[in-house]
Amino acid sequence: MVANDLRQRIRDKSVFIFSLVVLLSLLVVLNLAFGGFGTDSVELKPATVIASNEAGGQLGGALISALNSLEIMDVTVKVVSAAAVRQETQDSGADLGLVIPADFTAAVTSGQAVSVQVVEGDRLGIETDVLISVVDSLLDQFGAGAVTAAARERAGLSHDVLAALGQRTATGTPVLTLSEGTASAEQLSLRGSLVAGQTGLFLLFTVGFGVLGLLAEREQGTLARLKSTPVAPGSIIAAKALVGFIRGIAATTVLLTAGATLFGVSFGSPLVVGSLVVGVRAAATSLTFIVARLVRTAEQANVAQSIIAMVLGIAGGAFFPVEAPGGIATLMDLNPVGAFIRGLGISAGGGGLADVVVPLSVMLGFAAVCTLASRLVPDRGARA
């Protein structure tokens, strides 16, 4: 009997470790397949510009030099005659052709209307759009300079005074400043949701490990011997649940850490994430009490485990976001997997413990309801 119990414990641990390794391998595969999803960065490819500046003057040359020295992308500028720009753009596969008209500098400085001809290449892409935007921006700056020069003449300012004002404007402290930031939507990215959802789904499947161990001890007579000792019957299941609870916390920590590393996501404060892990594990563990009283055999435990895990996992958004109307949406909000994902989204957005009170309350409330409900469910296994 002792040897059978030892073999069963070793088998249970082996199954748990094997399942954890399988899910880690799944995260690696998902990272290879979907690792590029949800990223906001765009890598610009090198671009080629065919330009002409026949008698365009100093400003025309400044326009070409500005394109040739862009920091956001590698641009190669080839200067040809105005008549050859269109044909050269098509033949060379360049991204953009640029024809700067004659007397461009004189027209801009005198405030006259002037047009720069742009020829788009056959290889249309984001690089072409960026180049056109840069040209538009430079032309706007040239136009602003022309307006400033015209204002100088009307105000009767000398060149020296105008130069001093321009220098003061360029080097002085701006009245308004802009800084880039990101507003927290309290929602995980696609990759973050994938990691959180699969972690929550794995926790629900681990419910069956404790139940299967309990059933094995029941079949081998170990449970009967334990009940014959001065030990409260409820403490036996509670001990199984406690072991599963500790294993689940360790497994969740490993999965979230590995997923965050593989997918390059951050879930926020470790303290907040840790509290959410404890909450979702408590909710998953509470299902042990119900399943243990409902099933009689290992086959029934596997079926019940799979049904519970898939229903709660899909409804909670483990695979994809689920939207439902009215009361169904309210009912789905009580799902511990959905609450776990929402809590991680709040934490990832910079939220603290006070901000995740609602998701924590949902998970702990689910655990309390399941624990109380297990006292009302008939113990079919005890009559087996």
Short mmCIF file of C-alpha atoms in Angstrom, two decimals:
data_model
loop_
_atom_site.label_atom_id
_atom_site.label_comp_id
_atom_site.label_asym_id
_atom_site.label_seq_id
_atom_site.Cartn_x
_atom_site.Cartn_y
_atom_site.Cartn_z
CA MET A 1 0.00 0.00 0.00
CA VAL A 2 2.79 2.40 0.93
CA ALA A 3 4.57 1.65 -2.34
CA ASN A 4 1.37 2.30 -4.29
CA ASP A 5 0.85 5.61 -2.52
CA LEU A 6 4.43 6.67 -3.25
CA ARG A 7 4.11 5.73 -6.91
CA GLN A 8 0.85 7.66 -7.16
CA ARG A 9 2.39 10.80 -5.64
CA ILE A 10 5.35 10.57 -8.01
CA ARG A 11 2.95 10.08 -10.91
CA ASP A 12 0.90 13.13 -9.90
CA LYS A 13 3.98 15.32 -9.68
CA SER A 14 5.25 14.03 -13.01
CA VAL A 15 1.94 14.82 -14.71
CA PHE A 16 1.92 18.32 -13.24
CA ILE A 17 5.51 19.05 -14.28
CA PHE A 18 4.89 17.58 -17.74
CA SER A 19 1.81 19.77 -18.21
CA LEU A 20 3.76 22.85 -17.14
CA VAL A 21 6.55 22.05 -19.60
CA VAL A 22 4.00 21.50 -22.37
CA LEU A 23 2.41 24.90 -21.76
CA LEU A 24 5.82 26.60 -21.66
CA SER A 25 6.57 24.97 -25.01
CA LEU A 26 3.22 26.22 -26.29
CA LEU A 27 4.12 29.76 -25.25
CA VAL A 28 7.38 29.46 -27.19
CA VAL A 29 5.48 28.32 -30.29
CA LEU A 30 2.91 31.10 -29.89
CA ASN A 31 5.72 33.62 -29.56
CA LEU A 32 7.24 32.42 -32.82
CA ALA A 33 3.84 32.56 -34.54
CA PHE A 34 2.37 35.73 -33.05
CA GLY A 35 5.33 37.49 -31.48
CA GLY A 36 5.11 40.33 -33.97
CA PHE A 37 1.45 41.06 -33.24
CA GLY A 38 0.54 44.05 -31.15
CA THR A 39 3.74 46.03 -31.76
CA ASP A 40 3.49 49.70 -32.59
CA SER A 41 6.98 50.16 -34.03
CA VAL A 42 7.49 50.32 -37.79
CA GLU A 43 10.86 49.74 -39.40
CA LEU A 44 11.36 52.02 -42.40
CA LYS A 45 13.28 50.59 -45.31
CA PRO A 46 15.99 52.54 -47.18
CA ALA A 47 14.51 54.85 -49.81
CA THR A 48 15.74 56.44 -53.03
CA VAL A 49 14.77 59.91 -54.27
CA ILE A 50 15.36 61.17 -57.82
CA ALA A 51 15.57 64.99 -57.70
CA SER A 52 16.35 67.91 -59.95
CA ASN A 53 17.44 71.38 -58.87
CA GLU A 54 18.15 73.26 -62.09
CA ALA A 55 18.45 76.90 -61.12
CA GLY A 56 16.40 76.21 -57.98
CA GLY A 57 18.87 78.13 -55.92
CA GLN A 58 19.96 77.82 -52.31
CA LEU A 59 16.58 76.79 -50.90
CA GLY A 60 16.25 74.05 -53.51
CA GLY A 61 19.61 72.68 -52.47
CA ALA A 62 18.58 72.91 -48.79
CA LEU A 63 15.45 70.87 -49.56
CA ILE A 64 17.50 68.11 -51.18
CA SER A 65 20.09 68.14 -48.39
CA ALA A 66 17.36 67.82 -45.77
CA LEU A 67 15.99 64.71 -47.47
CA ASN A 68 19.46 63.25 -47.77
CA SER A 69 20.13 63.66 -44.02
CA LEU A 70 16.91 62.28 -42.51
CA GLU A 71 17.50 60.49 -39.20
CA ILE A 72 14.38 58.34 -39.23
CA MET A 73 15.30 56.48 -42.43
CA ASP A 74 18.19 55.97 -44.84
CA VAL A 75 17.59 58.10 -47.95
CA THR A 76 19.72 58.17 -51.09
CA VAL A 77 19.22 61.22 -53.35
CA LYS A 78 20.22 61.08 -57.01
CA VAL A 79 20.25 64.45 -58.84
CA VAL A 80 19.29 64.45 -62.52
CA SER A 81 17.82 66.92 -64.98
CA ALA A 82 14.19 67.98 -64.64
CA ALA A 83 13.18 66.24 -67.87
CA ALA A 84 14.69 62.95 -66.71
CA VAL A 85 13.13 62.78 -63.23
CA ARG A 86 9.93 60.91 -64.17
CA GLN A 87 11.63 58.37 -66.44
CA GLU A 88 14.50 57.80 -64.00
CA THR A 89 12.06 57.29 -61.12
CA GLN A 90 10.21 54.59 -63.06
CA ASP A 91 13.30 52.88 -64.46
CA SER A 92 15.25 52.77 -61.19
CA GLY A 93 12.31 51.80 -59.00
CA ALA A 94 12.87 54.84 -56.80
CA ASP A 95 10.38 55.71 -54.10
CA LEU A 96 9.96 59.36 -55.04
CA GLY A 97 10.80 61.84 -57.76
CA LEU A 98 11.17 65.55 -56.99
CA VAL A 99 11.27 68.39 -59.50
CA ILE A 100 12.26 71.74 -57.97
CA PRO A 101 11.31 74.55 -60.37
CA ALA A 102 13.69 77.20 -61.62
CA ASP A 103 13.98 80.35 -59.50
CA PHE A 104 12.57 78.41 -56.54
CA THR A 105 14.61 80.42 -54.04
CA ALA A 106 13.63 83.76 -55.54
CA ALA A 107 9.94 82.84 -55.64
CA VAL A 108 9.87 81.68 -52.02
CA THR A 109 11.74 84.68 -50.62
CA SER A 110 9.50 87.08 -52.52
CA GLY A 111 6.30 85.43 -51.31
CA GLN A 112 5.20 84.19 -54.71
CA ALA A 113 3.23 80.98 -55.21
CA VAL A 114 5.48 78.15 -56.27
CA SER A 115 4.91 74.42 -56.76
CA VAL A 116 7.29 71.51 -56.32
CA GLN A 117 6.39 68.57 -58.54
CA VAL A 118 6.34 65.15 -56.84
CA VAL A 119 6.46 61.90 -58.79
CA GLU A 120 5.50 58.76 -56.85
CA GLY A 121 7.39 55.60 -57.71
CA ASP A 122 5.83 52.27 -58.56
CA ARG A 123 6.84 50.85 -55.16
CA LEU A 124 4.27 52.64 -53.07
CA GLY A 125 4.70 52.17 -49.35
CA ILE A 126 4.98 53.94 -46.05
CA GLU A 127 8.44 55.19 -47.02
CA THR A 128 6.93 57.21 -49.89
CA ASP A 129 4.32 58.71 -47.57
CA VAL A 130 7.02 59.69 -45.08
CA LEU A 131 9.10 61.39 -47.77
CA ILE A 132 6.11 63.35 -49.06
CA SER A 133 5.27 64.43 -45.50
CA VAL A 134 8.85 65.62 -44.99
CA VAL A 135 8.73 67.64 -48.22
CA ASP A 136 5.42 69.22 -47.18
CA SER A 137 6.87 70.11 -43.79
CA LEU A 138 9.97 71.70 -45.31
CA LEU A 139 7.90 73.72 -47.74
CA ASP A 140 5.77 74.95 -44.84
CA GLN A 141 8.92 76.09 -43.07
CA PHE A 142 10.08 77.90 -46.17
CA GLY A 143 6.68 79.56 -46.42
CA ALA A 144 6.83 80.63 -42.77
CA GLY A 145 10.22 82.18 -43.41
CA ALA A 146 8.84 84.12 -46.36
CA VAL A 147 5.98 85.44 -44.20
CA THR A 148 8.49 86.54 -41.56
CA ALA A 149 10.55 88.37 -44.18
CA ALA A 150 7.44 90.13 -45.50
CA ALA A 151 6.50 91.16 -41.97
CA ARG A 152 9.98 92.61 -41.48
CA GLU A 153 9.63 94.79 -44.53
CA ARG A 154 6.21 96.08 -43.43
CA ALA A 155 7.43 96.82 -39.93
CA GLY A 156 10.52 98.50 -41.26
CA LEU A 157 12.93 96.34 -39.27
CA SER A 158 16.54 96.11 -40.26
CA HIS A 159 18.26 92.85 -41.13
CA ASP A 160 20.22 92.94 -37.87
CA VAL A 161 17.11 93.35 -35.73
CA LEU A 162 15.32 90.57 -37.58
CA ALA A 163 18.30 88.25 -37.15
CA ALA A 164 18.41 89.00 -33.41
CA LEU A 165 14.67 88.25 -33.03
CA GLY A 166 15.08 85.00 -34.91
CA GLN A 167 18.02 83.99 -32.75
CA ARG A 168 16.11 84.81 -29.55
CA THR A 169 13.12 82.77 -30.75
CA ALA A 170 15.27 79.79 -31.66
CA THR A 171 17.27 79.69 -28.41
CA GLY A 172 14.72 80.98 -25.91
CA THR A 173 12.51 78.92 -23.63
CA PRO A 174 9.29 77.96 -25.44
CA VAL A 175 6.01 79.09 -23.94
CA LEU A 176 4.39 75.71 -24.62
CA THR A 177 6.08 72.33 -24.64
CA LEU A 178 4.82 68.94 -25.75
CA SER A 179 5.83 65.58 -24.35
CA GLU A 180 4.87 62.19 -25.67
CA GLY A 181 2.95 59.91 -23.35
CA THR A 182 0.68 56.89 -23.37
CA ALA A 183 -2.79 56.93 -21.89
CA SER A 184 -3.61 53.82 -19.91
CA ALA A 185 -6.54 51.96 -21.44
CA GLU A 186 -6.38 49.34 -18.66
CA GLN A 187 -6.33 46.74 -21.42
CA LEU A 188 -3.60 44.25 -22.18
CA SER A 189 -2.01 44.15 -25.59
CA LEU A 190 -2.72 41.25 -27.91
CA ARG A 191 0.42 39.46 -26.76
CA GLY A 192 -0.22 40.24 -23.09
CA SER A 193 -3.79 38.92 -23.34
CA LEU A 194 -2.49 35.75 -24.95
CA VAL A 195 -0.07 35.10 -22.08
CA ALA A 196 -2.60 35.96 -19.35
CA GLY A 197 -5.39 33.94 -20.98
CA GLN A 198 -3.33 30.79 -21.44
CA THR A 199 -2.05 31.07 -17.87
CA GLY A 200 -5.60 31.32 -16.51
CA LEU A 201 -6.70 28.39 -18.65
CA PHE A 202 -3.81 26.23 -17.36
CA LEU A 203 -4.82 26.98 -13.77
CA LEU A 204 -8.30 25.62 -14.42
CA PHE A 205 -6.91 22.42 -15.88
CA THR A 206 -4.68 21.89 -12.84
CA VAL A 207 -7.82 21.56 -10.72
CA GLY A 208 -8.04 17.97 -11.90
CA PHE A 209 -4.61 17.01 -10.54
CA GLY A 210 -5.73 17.19 -6.93
CA VAL A 211 -9.00 15.44 -7.72
CA LEU A 212 -7.26 12.61 -9.57
CA GLY A 213 -4.91 12.13 -6.64
CA LEU A 214 -7.87 11.99 -4.28
CA LEU A 215 -9.62 9.42 -6.47
CA ALA A 216 -6.48 7.28 -6.64
CA GLU A 217 -6.22 7.29 -2.85
CA ARG A 218 -9.90 6.37 -2.63
CA GLU A 219 -9.46 3.41 -5.01
CA GLN A 220 -6.30 2.18 -3.26
CA GLY A 221 -7.83 2.40 0.20
CA THR A 222 -5.55 5.18 1.41
CA LEU A 223 -8.47 7.57 1.87
CA ALA A 224 -10.36 5.03 3.99
CA ARG A 225 -7.33 4.59 6.25
CA LEU A 226 -6.98 8.35 6.61
CA LYS A 227 -10.64 8.69 7.55
CA SER A 228 -10.19 6.00 10.20
CA THR A 229 -7.67 8.21 11.99
CA PRO A 230 -8.74 11.10 14.27
CA VAL A 231 -8.62 13.53 11.34
CA ALA A 232 -11.57 15.61 10.20
CA PRO A 233 -12.75 14.36 6.76
CA GLY A 234 -12.86 17.88 5.41
CA SER A 235 -9.23 18.48 6.29
CA ILE A 236 -8.16 15.74 3.85
CA ILE A 237 -9.64 17.55 0.86
CA ALA A 238 -8.46 20.87 2.29
CA ALA A 239 -4.91 19.52 2.41
CA LYS A 240 -5.17 18.41 -1.22
CA ALA A 241 -6.49 21.84 -2.15
CA LEU A 242 -3.69 23.58 -0.23
CA VAL A 243 -1.04 21.60 -2.10
CA GLY A 244 -2.73 22.43 -5.40
CA PHE A 245 -2.96 26.08 -4.34
CA ILE A 246 0.79 26.28 -3.67
CA ARG A 247 1.62 24.44 -6.90
CA GLY A 248 -0.68 26.75 -8.84
CA ILE A 249 0.96 29.89 -7.49
CA ALA A 250 4.40 28.54 -8.43
CA ALA A 251 3.21 27.49 -11.89
CA THR A 252 1.49 30.82 -12.53
CA THR A 253 4.60 32.73 -11.52
CA VAL A 254 6.69 30.64 -13.90
CA LEU A 255 4.23 31.03 -16.78
CA LEU A 256 3.78 34.78 -16.40
CA THR A 257 7.52 35.34 -16.08
CA ALA A 258 8.31 33.16 -19.09
CA GLY A 259 5.48 34.68 -21.14
CA ALA A 260 6.51 38.24 -20.29
CA THR A 261 10.10 37.45 -21.29
CA LEU A 262 9.20 35.67 -24.53
CA PHE A 263 6.57 38.18 -25.67
CA GLY A 264 8.28 41.29 -24.31
CA VAL A 265 5.33 42.47 -22.21
CA SER A 266 5.15 43.91 -18.70
CA PHE A 267 2.31 43.29 -16.27
CA GLY A 268 3.21 46.07 -13.87
CA SER A 269 3.90 45.99 -10.14
CA PRO A 270 5.00 42.56 -8.81
CA LEU A 271 2.93 43.19 -5.65
CA VAL A 272 -0.25 43.78 -7.66
CA VAL A 273 0.43 40.87 -9.99
CA GLY A 274 1.14 38.63 -7.01
CA SER A 275 -2.18 39.50 -5.40
CA LEU A 276 -3.99 38.71 -8.65
CA VAL A 277 -2.17 35.38 -8.91
CA VAL A 278 -3.26 34.47 -5.37
CA GLY A 279 -6.84 35.51 -6.18
CA VAL A 280 -7.17 33.52 -9.40
CA ARG A 281 -5.50 30.50 -7.85
CA ALA A 282 -7.94 30.63 -4.93
CA ALA A 283 -10.82 30.69 -7.41
CA ALA A 284 -9.42 27.74 -9.35
CA THR A 285 -8.68 25.78 -6.18
CA SER A 286 -12.24 26.24 -4.90
CA LEU A 287 -13.44 24.19 -7.85
CA THR A 288 -11.55 21.25 -6.36
CA PHE A 289 -14.12 20.98 -3.57
CA ILE A 290 -17.04 20.76 -6.01
CA VAL A 291 -15.41 18.38 -8.50
CA ALA A 292 -14.21 16.10 -5.72
CA ARG A 293 -17.79 15.65 -4.47
CA LEU A 294 -19.37 15.26 -7.90
CA VAL A 295 -17.18 12.61 -9.52
CA ARG A 296 -16.59 8.95 -8.70
CA THR A 297 -13.94 7.92 -11.23
CA ALA A 298 -10.89 9.41 -12.93
CA GLU A 299 -12.75 9.45 -16.26
CA GLN A 300 -15.52 11.56 -14.78
CA ALA A 301 -12.92 13.89 -13.24
CA ASN A 302 -11.21 14.40 -16.59
CA VAL A 303 -14.51 15.19 -18.31
CA ALA A 304 -15.61 17.60 -15.57
CA GLN A 305 -12.19 19.27 -15.54
CA SER A 306 -12.18 19.77 -19.32
CA ILE A 307 -15.72 21.15 -19.38
CA ILE A 308 -15.10 23.62 -16.55
CA ALA A 309 -11.76 24.77 -17.95
CA MET A 310 -13.00 25.30 -21.51
CA VAL A 311 -16.27 27.02 -20.52
CA LEU A 312 -14.65 29.42 -18.06
CA GLY A 313 -11.58 29.87 -20.28
CA ILE A 314 -13.50 30.74 -23.45
CA ALA A 315 -16.04 32.91 -21.63
CA GLY A 316 -13.23 34.71 -19.80
CA GLY A 317 -11.35 35.59 -22.99
CA ALA A 318 -8.47 33.12 -22.75
CA PHE A 319 -8.41 32.78 -26.55
CA PHE A 320 -10.12 35.96 -27.79
CA PRO A 321 -12.21 38.81 -26.33
CA VAL A 322 -15.86 37.87 -25.86
CA GLU A 323 -18.66 40.44 -25.93
CA ALA A 324 -22.16 39.69 -24.74
CA PRO A 325 -25.28 41.83 -24.24
CA GLY A 326 -27.15 42.70 -21.05
CA GLY A 327 -27.30 40.25 -18.18
CA ILE A 328 -25.08 37.73 -19.94
CA ALA A 329 -22.25 40.27 -19.94
CA THR A 330 -22.75 40.84 -16.21
CA LEU A 331 -22.63 37.10 -15.61
CA MET A 332 -19.47 36.76 -17.68
CA ASP A 333 -17.84 39.54 -15.65
CA LEU A 334 -17.98 37.20 -12.66
CA ASN A 335 -15.67 34.78 -14.47
CA PRO A 336 -12.34 34.47 -12.56
CA VAL A 337 -10.34 34.13 -15.79
CA GLY A 338 -11.85 37.34 -17.18
CA ALA A 339 -11.27 39.10 -13.85
CA PHE A 340 -7.65 37.91 -13.86
CA ILE A 341 -7.06 39.31 -17.36
CA ARG A 342 -8.76 42.61 -16.48
CA GLY A 343 -6.69 42.88 -13.31
CA LEU A 344 -3.46 42.34 -15.22
CA GLY A 345 -4.56 45.01 -17.70
CA ILE A 346 -5.04 47.50 -14.86
CA SER A 347 -1.70 46.54 -13.35
CA ALA A 348 0.06 46.83 -16.71
CA GLY A 349 -1.36 50.34 -17.04
CA GLY A 350 0.25 51.40 -13.76
CA GLY A 351 -2.60 50.59 -11.38
CA GLY A 352 -2.01 49.78 -7.73
CA LEU A 353 -3.70 47.48 -5.24
CA ALA A 354 -6.58 49.91 -4.77
CA ASP A 355 -7.28 49.84 -8.51
CA VAL A 356 -7.64 46.05 -8.70
CA VAL A 357 -10.09 45.72 -5.84
CA VAL A 358 -12.95 44.82 -8.19
CA PRO A 359 -11.13 41.98 -10.06
CA LEU A 360 -9.82 40.65 -6.74
CA SER A 361 -13.30 40.78 -5.25
CA VAL A 362 -14.67 38.83 -8.20
CA MET A 363 -12.04 36.08 -7.87
CA LEU A 364 -12.26 35.80 -4.09
CA GLY A 365 -16.06 35.95 -4.23
CA PHE A 366 -16.04 33.13 -6.78
CA ALA A 367 -13.83 31.10 -4.45
CA ALA A 368 -16.16 31.72 -1.49
CA VAL A 369 -19.30 30.79 -3.45
CA CYS A 370 -17.75 27.57 -4.79
CA THR A 371 -16.53 26.59 -1.33
CA LEU A 372 -19.98 27.14 0.20
CA ALA A 373 -21.69 25.38 -2.71
CA SER A 374 -19.49 22.32 -2.21
CA ARG A 375 -21.11 21.82 1.19
CA LEU A 376 -24.51 21.56 -0.49
CA VAL A 377 -23.45 19.23 -3.31
CA PRO A 378 -24.04 15.52 -2.54
CA ASP A 379 -20.81 13.59 -2.07
CA ARG A 380 -21.23 10.96 -4.77
CA GLY A 381 -17.72 9.67 -4.25
CA ALA A 382 -18.33 8.82 -0.63
CA ARG A 383 -21.15 6.44 -1.68
CA ALA A 384 -19.04 4.80 -4.41
#
